[in-house]
Structure formats: structure tokens, C-alpha cells
GROMACS .gro file of C-alpha atoms in nm:
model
  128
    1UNK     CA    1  -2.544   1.931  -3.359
    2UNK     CA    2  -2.311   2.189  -3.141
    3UNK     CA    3  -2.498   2.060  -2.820
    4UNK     CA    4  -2.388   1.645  -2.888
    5UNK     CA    5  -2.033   1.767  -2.962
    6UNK     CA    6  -2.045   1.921  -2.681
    7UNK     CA    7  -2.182   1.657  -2.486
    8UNK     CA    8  -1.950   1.403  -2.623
    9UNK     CA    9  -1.650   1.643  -2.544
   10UNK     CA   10  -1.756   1.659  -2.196
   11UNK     CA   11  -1.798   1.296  -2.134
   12UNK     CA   12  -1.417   1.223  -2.275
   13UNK     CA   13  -1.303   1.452  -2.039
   14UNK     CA   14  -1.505   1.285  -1.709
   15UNK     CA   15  -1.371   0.983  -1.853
   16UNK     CA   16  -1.012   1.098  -1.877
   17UNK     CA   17  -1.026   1.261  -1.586
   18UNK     CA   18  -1.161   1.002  -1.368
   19UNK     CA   19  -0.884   0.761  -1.564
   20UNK     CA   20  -0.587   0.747  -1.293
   21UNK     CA   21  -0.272   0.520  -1.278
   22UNK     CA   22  -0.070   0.414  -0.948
   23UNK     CA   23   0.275   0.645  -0.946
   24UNK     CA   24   0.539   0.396  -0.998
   25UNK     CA   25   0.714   0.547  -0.708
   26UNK     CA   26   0.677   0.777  -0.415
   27UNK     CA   27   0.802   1.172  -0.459
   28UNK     CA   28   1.176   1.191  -0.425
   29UNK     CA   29   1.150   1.410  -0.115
   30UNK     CA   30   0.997   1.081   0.049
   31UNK     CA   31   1.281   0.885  -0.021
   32UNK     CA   32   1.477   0.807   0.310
   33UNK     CA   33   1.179   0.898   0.517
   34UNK     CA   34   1.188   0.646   0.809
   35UNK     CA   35   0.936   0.552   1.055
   36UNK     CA   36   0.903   0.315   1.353
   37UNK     CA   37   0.655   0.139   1.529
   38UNK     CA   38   0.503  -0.182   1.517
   39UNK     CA   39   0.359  -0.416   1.210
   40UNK     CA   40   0.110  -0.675   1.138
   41UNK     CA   41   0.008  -0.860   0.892
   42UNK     CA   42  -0.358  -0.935   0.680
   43UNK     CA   43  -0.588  -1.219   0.812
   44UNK     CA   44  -0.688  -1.472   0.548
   45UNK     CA   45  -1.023  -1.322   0.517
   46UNK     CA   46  -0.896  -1.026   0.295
   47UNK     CA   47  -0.759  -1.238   0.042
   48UNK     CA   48  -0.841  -1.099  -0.317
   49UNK     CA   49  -1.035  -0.838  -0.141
   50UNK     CA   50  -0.978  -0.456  -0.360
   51UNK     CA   51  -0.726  -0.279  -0.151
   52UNK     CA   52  -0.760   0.069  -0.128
   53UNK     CA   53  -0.536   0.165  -0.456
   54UNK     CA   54  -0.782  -0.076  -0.683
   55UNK     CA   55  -0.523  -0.354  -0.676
   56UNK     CA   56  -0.668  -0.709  -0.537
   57UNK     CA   57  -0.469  -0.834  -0.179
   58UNK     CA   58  -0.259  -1.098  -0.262
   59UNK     CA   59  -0.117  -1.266   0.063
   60UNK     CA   60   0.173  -1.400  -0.168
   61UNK     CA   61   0.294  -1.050  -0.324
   62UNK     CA   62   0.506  -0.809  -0.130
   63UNK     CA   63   0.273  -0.512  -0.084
   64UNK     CA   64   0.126  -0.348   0.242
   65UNK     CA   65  -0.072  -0.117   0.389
   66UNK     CA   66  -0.014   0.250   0.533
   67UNK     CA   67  -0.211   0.546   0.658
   68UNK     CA   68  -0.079   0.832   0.431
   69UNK     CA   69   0.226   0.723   0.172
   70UNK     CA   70   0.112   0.726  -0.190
   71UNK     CA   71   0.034   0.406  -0.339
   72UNK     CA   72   0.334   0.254  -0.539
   73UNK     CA   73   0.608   0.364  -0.260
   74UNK     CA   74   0.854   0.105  -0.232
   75UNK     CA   75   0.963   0.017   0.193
   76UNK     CA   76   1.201  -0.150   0.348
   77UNK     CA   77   1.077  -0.303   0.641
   78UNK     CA   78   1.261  -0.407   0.896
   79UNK     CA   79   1.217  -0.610   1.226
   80UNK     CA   80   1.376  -0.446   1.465
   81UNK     CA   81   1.394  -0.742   1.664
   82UNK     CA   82   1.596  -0.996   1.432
   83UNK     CA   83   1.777  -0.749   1.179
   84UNK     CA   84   1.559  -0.900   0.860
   85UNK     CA   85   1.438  -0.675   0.582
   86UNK     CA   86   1.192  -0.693   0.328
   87UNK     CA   87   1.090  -0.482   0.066
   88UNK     CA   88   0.699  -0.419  -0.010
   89UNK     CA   89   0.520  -0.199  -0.206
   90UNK     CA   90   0.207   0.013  -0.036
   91UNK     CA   91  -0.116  -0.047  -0.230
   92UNK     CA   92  -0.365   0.029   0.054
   93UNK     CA   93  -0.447   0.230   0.324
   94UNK     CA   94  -0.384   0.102   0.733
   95UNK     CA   95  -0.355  -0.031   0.981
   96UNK     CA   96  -0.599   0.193   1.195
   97UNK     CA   97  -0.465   0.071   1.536
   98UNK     CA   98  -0.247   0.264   1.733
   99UNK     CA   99   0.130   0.219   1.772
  100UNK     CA  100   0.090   0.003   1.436
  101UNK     CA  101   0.232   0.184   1.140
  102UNK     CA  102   0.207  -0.086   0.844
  103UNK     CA  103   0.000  -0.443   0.773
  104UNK     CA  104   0.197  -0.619   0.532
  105UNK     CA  105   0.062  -0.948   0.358
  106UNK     CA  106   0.152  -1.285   0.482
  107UNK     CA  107   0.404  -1.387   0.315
  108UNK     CA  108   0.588  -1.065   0.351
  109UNK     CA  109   0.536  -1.036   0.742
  110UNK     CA  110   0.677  -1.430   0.750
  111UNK     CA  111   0.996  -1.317   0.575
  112UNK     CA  112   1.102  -1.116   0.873
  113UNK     CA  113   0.910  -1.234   1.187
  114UNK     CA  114   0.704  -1.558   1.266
  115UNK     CA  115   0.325  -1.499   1.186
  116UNK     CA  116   0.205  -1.653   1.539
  117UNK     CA  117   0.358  -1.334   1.725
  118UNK     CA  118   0.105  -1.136   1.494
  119UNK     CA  119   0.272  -0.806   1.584
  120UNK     CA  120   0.661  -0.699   1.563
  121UNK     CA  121   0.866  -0.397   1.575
  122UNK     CA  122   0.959  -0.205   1.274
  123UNK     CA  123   1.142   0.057   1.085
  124UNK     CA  124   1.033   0.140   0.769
  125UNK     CA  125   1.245   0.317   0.527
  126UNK     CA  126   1.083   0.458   0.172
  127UNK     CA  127   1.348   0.337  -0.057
  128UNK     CA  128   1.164   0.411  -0.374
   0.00000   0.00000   0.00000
């Protein structure tokens, strides 16, 4: 009888444990960090695929992808190019190419530059 309590007490702690939520935002000491280099965007393919955070890709939704902010950070993004700003939120880890710094979806990358240049420059700001 002690052993299944115990047994039953361990496995509610694996499965608390292994039960984890995406932060809602970064750390505050992030906010204001900036970063520059350039961005691309997701190909089609991808679409619904799990992004690293759990979350499915959604080309319509305003999230993106970066090599080490927490998931949940909101960025501005902006295309150093044209002035235009967007705001996405980083669900997934990338882009793994150098001099890129973030792979936004889409319809986020559309918002600021024209999707047939496939790469622009950036500065990203964590606002959040």
C-alpha cells in the first residue's frame, strides 16, 4: 500500500514537472535589448508545422523565430530600409544562417518589406 502511494506521488510530480507554460513575456532586463542584422521570412512548407515552443506556425499570426530569446518575447521589428515596424511574438527557435537574426511568418515579413526580396535589414527591439 506505501509502495502505490508512493508510486502515484511520483508520477504527479513527472507530470507536473514536465507540465510547462510559455512566459507571457521576456525578463524585464531584456526589455530594450536591440539587435541588427538581417530577416527572412517562413516558406509555405512550414505551415502548421510545431514550432519549437509547441505552438503550430501560422503564416497569418505575428510570431517569429530567434536563436536564444525566450519564447513569448514581444519585438519590434523594423526594416531598416523603409522605416516600417511590426510587432511579433518569438515562438521558435532560428534562423540558423549567418548575418540573419529573425524569420518572421509571412504575413508579418509583408507588413514591412515585399516578400520577393526574401531578405531585409532589421533592428529588433524586445519591447515586451
Amino acid at each position: 500500500m506505501q509502495q502505490m502511494k508512493f508510486t502515484g506521488l511520483f508520477f504527479a510530480v513527472i507530470l507536473l514537472v514536465g507540465c510547462s507554460s510559455v512566459p507571457k513575456h521576456s525578463p524585464p532586463e531584456l526589455v530594450g535589448f536591440t539587435e541588427a542584422g538581417e530577416a527572412s521570412f517562413y516558406a509555405n512548407k512550414y505551415q502548421f508545422r510545431q514550432t519549437a515552443s509547441g505552438e503550430r506556425l501560422n503564416q497569418l499570426a505575428d510570431t517569429a523565430a530567434h536563436k536564444t530569446l525566450p519564447f513569448g518575447t514581444q519585438v519590434k521589428v523594423t526594416n531598416r530600409n523603409n522605416g516600417e515596424s511590426v510587432i511579433v511574438k518569438i515562438n521558435d527557435r532560428g534562423p540558423f544562417i549567418d548575418g540573419r537574426i529573425i524569420d518572421l511568418t509571412r504575413s508579418a515579413f509583408g507588413r514591412i518589406g515585399n516578400t520577393s526580396s526574401g531578405v531585409i535589414p532589421v533592428e529588433i527591439e524586445v519591447v515586451k
